[in-house]
Structures are given as structure tokens and as C-alpha cells.
Short mmCIF file of C-alpha atoms in Angstrom, two decimals:
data_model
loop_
_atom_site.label_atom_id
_atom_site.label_comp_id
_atom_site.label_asym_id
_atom_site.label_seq_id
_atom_site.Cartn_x
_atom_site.Cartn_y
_atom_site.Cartn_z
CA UNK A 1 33.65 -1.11 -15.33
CA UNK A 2 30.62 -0.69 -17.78
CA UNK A 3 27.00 -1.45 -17.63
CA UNK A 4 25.46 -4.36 -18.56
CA UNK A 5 22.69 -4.10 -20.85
CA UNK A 6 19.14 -6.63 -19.68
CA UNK A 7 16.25 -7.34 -21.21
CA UNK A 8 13.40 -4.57 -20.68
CA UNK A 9 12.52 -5.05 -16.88
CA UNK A 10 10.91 -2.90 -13.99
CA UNK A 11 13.93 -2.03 -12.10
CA UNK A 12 11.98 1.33 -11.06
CA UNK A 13 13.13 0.89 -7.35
CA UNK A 14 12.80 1.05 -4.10
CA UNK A 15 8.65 1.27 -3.80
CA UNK A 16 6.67 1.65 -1.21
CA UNK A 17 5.30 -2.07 0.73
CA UNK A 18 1.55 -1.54 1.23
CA UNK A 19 -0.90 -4.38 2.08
CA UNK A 20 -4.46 -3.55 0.32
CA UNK A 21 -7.42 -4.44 1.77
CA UNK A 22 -10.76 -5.74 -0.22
CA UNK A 23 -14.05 -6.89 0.38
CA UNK A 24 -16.48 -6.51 3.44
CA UNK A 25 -15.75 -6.27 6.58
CA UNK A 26 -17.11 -9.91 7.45
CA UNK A 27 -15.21 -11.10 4.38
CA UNK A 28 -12.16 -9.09 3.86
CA UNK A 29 -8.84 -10.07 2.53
CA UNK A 30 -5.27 -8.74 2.53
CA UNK A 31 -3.12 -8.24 -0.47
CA UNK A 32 0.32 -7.10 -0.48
CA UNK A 33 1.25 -4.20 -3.30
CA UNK A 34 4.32 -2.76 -4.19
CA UNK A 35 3.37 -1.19 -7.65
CA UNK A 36 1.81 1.53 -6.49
CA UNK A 37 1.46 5.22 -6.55
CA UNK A 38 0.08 8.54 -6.95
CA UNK A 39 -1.42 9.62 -10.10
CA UNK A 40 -3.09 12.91 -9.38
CA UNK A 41 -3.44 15.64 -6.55
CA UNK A 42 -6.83 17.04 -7.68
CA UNK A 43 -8.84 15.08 -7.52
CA UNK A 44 -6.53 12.91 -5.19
CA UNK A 45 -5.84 9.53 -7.00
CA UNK A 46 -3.71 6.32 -7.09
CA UNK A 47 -3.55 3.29 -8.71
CA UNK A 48 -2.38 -0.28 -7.79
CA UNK A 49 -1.14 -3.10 -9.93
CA UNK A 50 -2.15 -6.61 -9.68
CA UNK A 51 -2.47 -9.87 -11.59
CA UNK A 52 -5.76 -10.82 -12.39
CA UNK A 53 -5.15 -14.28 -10.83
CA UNK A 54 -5.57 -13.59 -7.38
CA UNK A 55 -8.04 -13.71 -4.99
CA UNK A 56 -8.14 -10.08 -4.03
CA UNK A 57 -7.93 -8.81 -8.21
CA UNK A 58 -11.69 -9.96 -8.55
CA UNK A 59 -13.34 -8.86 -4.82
CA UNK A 60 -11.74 -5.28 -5.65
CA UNK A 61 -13.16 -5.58 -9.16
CA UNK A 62 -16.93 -6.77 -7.67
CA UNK A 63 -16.84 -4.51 -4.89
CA UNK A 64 -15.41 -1.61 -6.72
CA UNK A 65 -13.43 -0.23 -3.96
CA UNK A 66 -10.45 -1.25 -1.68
CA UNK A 67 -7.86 0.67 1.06
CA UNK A 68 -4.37 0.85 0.50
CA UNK A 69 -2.87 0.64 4.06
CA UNK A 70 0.84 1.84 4.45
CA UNK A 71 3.78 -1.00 6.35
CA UNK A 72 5.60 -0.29 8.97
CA UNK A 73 8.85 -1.86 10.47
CA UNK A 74 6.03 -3.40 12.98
CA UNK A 75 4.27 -5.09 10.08
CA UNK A 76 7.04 -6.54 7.74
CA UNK A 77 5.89 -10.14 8.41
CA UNK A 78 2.62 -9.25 7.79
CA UNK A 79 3.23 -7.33 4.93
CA UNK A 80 5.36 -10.15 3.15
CA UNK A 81 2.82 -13.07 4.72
CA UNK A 82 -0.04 -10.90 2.84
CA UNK A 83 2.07 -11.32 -0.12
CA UNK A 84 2.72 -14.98 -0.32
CA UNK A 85 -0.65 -16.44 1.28
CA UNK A 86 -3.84 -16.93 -0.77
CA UNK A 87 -6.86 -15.07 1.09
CA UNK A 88 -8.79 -18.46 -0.51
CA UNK A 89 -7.27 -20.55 1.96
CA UNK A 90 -6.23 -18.42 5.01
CA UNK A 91 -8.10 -15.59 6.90
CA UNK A 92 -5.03 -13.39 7.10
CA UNK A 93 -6.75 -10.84 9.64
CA UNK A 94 -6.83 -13.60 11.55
CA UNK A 95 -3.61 -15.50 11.47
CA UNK A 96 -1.53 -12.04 11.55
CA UNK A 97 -4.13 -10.51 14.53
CA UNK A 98 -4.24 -7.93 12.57
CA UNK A 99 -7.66 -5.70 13.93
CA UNK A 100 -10.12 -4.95 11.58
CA UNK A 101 -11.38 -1.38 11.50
CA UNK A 102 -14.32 -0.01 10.23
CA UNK A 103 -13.42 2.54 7.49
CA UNK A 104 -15.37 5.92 7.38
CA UNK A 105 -16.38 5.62 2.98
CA UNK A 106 -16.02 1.79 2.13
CA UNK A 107 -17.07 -1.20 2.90
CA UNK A 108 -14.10 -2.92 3.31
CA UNK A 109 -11.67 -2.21 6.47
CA UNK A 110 -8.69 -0.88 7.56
CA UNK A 111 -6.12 -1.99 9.38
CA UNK A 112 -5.69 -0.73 12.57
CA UNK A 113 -2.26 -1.13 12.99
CA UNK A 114 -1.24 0.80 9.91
CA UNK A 115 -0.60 4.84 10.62
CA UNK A 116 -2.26 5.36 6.77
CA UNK A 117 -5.16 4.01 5.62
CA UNK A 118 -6.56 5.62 2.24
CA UNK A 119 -10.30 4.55 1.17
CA UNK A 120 -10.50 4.12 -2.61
CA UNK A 121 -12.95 3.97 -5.03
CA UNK A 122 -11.85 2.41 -8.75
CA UNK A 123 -12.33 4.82 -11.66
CA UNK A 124 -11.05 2.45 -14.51
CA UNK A 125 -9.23 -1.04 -14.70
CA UNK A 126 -6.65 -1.03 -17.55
CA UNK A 127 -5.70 -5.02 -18.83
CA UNK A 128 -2.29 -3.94 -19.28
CA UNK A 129 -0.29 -7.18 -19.82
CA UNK A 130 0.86 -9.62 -16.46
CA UNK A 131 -1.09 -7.09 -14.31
CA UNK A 132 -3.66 -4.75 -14.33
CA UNK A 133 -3.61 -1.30 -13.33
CA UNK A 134 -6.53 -0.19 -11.09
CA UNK A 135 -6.84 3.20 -11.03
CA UNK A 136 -9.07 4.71 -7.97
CA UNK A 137 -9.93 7.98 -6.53
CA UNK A 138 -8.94 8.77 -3.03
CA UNK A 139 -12.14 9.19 -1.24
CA UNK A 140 -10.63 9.48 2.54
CA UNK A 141 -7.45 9.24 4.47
CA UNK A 142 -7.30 7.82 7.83
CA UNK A 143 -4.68 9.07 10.05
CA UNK A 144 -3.59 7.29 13.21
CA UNK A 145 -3.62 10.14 15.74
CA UNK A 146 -0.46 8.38 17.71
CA UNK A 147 1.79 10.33 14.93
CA UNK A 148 0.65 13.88 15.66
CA UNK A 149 2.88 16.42 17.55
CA UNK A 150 1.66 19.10 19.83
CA UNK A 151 1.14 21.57 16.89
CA UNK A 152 -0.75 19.48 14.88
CA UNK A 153 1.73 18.25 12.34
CA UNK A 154 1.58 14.51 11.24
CA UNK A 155 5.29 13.19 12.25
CA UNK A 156 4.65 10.25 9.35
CA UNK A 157 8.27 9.53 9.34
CA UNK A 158 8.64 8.11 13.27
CA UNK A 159 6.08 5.09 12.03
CA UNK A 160 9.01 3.51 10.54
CA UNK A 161 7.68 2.81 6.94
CA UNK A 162 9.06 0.30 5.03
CA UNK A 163 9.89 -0.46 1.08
CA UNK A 164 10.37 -3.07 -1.16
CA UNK A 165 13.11 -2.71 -3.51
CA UNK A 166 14.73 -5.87 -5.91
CA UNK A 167 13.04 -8.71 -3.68
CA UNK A 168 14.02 -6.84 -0.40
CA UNK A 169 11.96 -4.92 2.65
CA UNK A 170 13.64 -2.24 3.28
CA UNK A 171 13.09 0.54 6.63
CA UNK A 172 13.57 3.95 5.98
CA UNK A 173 16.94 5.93 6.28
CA UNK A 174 18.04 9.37 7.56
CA UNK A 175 16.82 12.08 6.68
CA UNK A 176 18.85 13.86 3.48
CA UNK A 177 16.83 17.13 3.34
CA UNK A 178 13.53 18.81 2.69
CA UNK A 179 11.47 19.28 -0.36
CA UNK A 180 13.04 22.57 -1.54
CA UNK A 181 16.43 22.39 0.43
CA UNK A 182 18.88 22.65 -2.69
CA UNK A 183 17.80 26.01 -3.85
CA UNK A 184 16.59 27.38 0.20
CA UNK A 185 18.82 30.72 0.68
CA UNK A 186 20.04 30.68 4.46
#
């Protein structure tokens, strides 16, 4: 069998399922994100894409800022919910009980149940087409402390992240090897 050639589509998968949150704490909303990603170690940034037609495009855009807050196998229904509900007509935190943390650089939250929560700051909005890419600087990572081993090291992997990949969550598989492994010398 062949391939099929398609039209020009985003078939870039699987990405990571993060649920973005924007505004002030007192009036925060929820936003579900999987075009996302790392632009830049130094200084530490990331962007997210969204369409300009939702409620959480223009708080992020007034408030300038917003915290991209990584999913877990624990927070797949809250993660697609935040994806399909309008913060306009439902207080997510609220119908999820999801608890509302007070983040340590911006204004609006974090979500305590995430083991990730990055505090942004946007640089520069770029109209791109169906979405818009916000690109921010990483101004602080919050790390749930549950995750660390005895030696200090941040065991990220037993939080059971998930992804989203062709209309699908997905959890995380085995482990296939470390960064490095195919040219390590035993």
C-alpha cells in the first residue's frame, strides 16, 4: 500500500493537553490548549495558539499574562470539559472543583491539581490565520512537591501526563530510553 496524499493539514501529532488559565483570581477562566510549545531556553519561552473567538483569547490579551498548567490522567475530564465549555457561561473552577491557587508572578491562578504550572507573560501576539499565536516569556515554574524523590529529582513522569493526538487523549507510555541513549557507550 501507498500513501494518500490530503490537503495541507496539521497532522503534527501527538501534543501535549494543557488547560491555560487567564484572568484574576476572582475572575479566572480555563482554556484547554493543545498547540503548544517551547520556543526558546534562554530566555525560557512558549507560545500557545488560540482563536480569537473565545472567551479566554481576549482576557489573556487585556491582562497580558496567563499559566499554562500541564493534564494529568486525573484531569482528562477536566481538561476536555475546559475545551468544550464557554468560560462566558460556566465558572469551570467551579463545576470541575478544581482549587484555585495563588500564583507567585501573575495575577491569574494556578491550578492546584496540576504537577506544572508555568506563569507567563505575552511578548507578541501574531494574527496568523484561524488562530493566533501568543508568544510569552516564562516568568516562573511551579512545581508540585508530591513528585520529588529523596535526592531532589522531579519524577515528572509518575503524574501520568496526558496528550492529545488526532481528536484523542492519550496517557503516556513506557519508557523507550533517555535523551542521549543511542550513542551512550556501556
Amino acid at each position: 500500500m501507498g500513501k494518500l496524499k490530503w490537503k495541507p493539514g496539521t497532522m503534527l501529532y501527538p501534543l501535549p493537553a494543557v488547560m491555560v488559565t487567564c484572568g484574576d483570581f476572582d475572575n479566572a477562566n480555563i482554556i484547554t490548549v493543545a498547540w503548544t510549545g517551547t520556543i526558546c531556553t534562554d530566555p525560557a519561552m512558549l507560545y500557545i495558539s488560540v482563536r480569537p473567538e473565545r472567551h479566554s483569547y481576549n482576557m489573556i490579551k487585556e491582562k497580558g499574562e496567563f499559566v499554562v498548567n500541564l493534564t494529568t490522567k486525573k484531569l482528562a475530564y477536566a481538561t476536555d470539559y475546559s475545551g468544550v465549555r464557554s468560560g462566558k457561561e460556566v465558572d469551570k473552577f467551579e463545576v470541575l472543583k478544581l482549587t484555585k491557587e495563588h500564583a507567585n508572578e501573575v495575577e491569574c491562578p494556578l491550578i492546584k491539581e496540576s504537577p506544572v504550572n508555568i506563569e507567563c507573560k505575552v511578548v507578541e501576539i501574531k494574527e496568523l490565520g484561524s488562530h493566533h499565536m501568543i508568544v510569552a516569556k516564562v516568568l516562573c515554574t511551579d512545581v508540585d512537591e508530591a513528585y520529588m524523590d529523596e535526592n531532589g529529582r522531579f519524577c515528572l513522569e509518575e503524574s501520568e501526563l496526558i496528550t492529545y493526538s488526532h481528536g484523542q487523549y492519550y496517557g503516556l507510555g513506557e519508557n523507550l530510553g533517555r535523551f542521549g541513549f543511542s550513542v551512550k557507550k556501556n
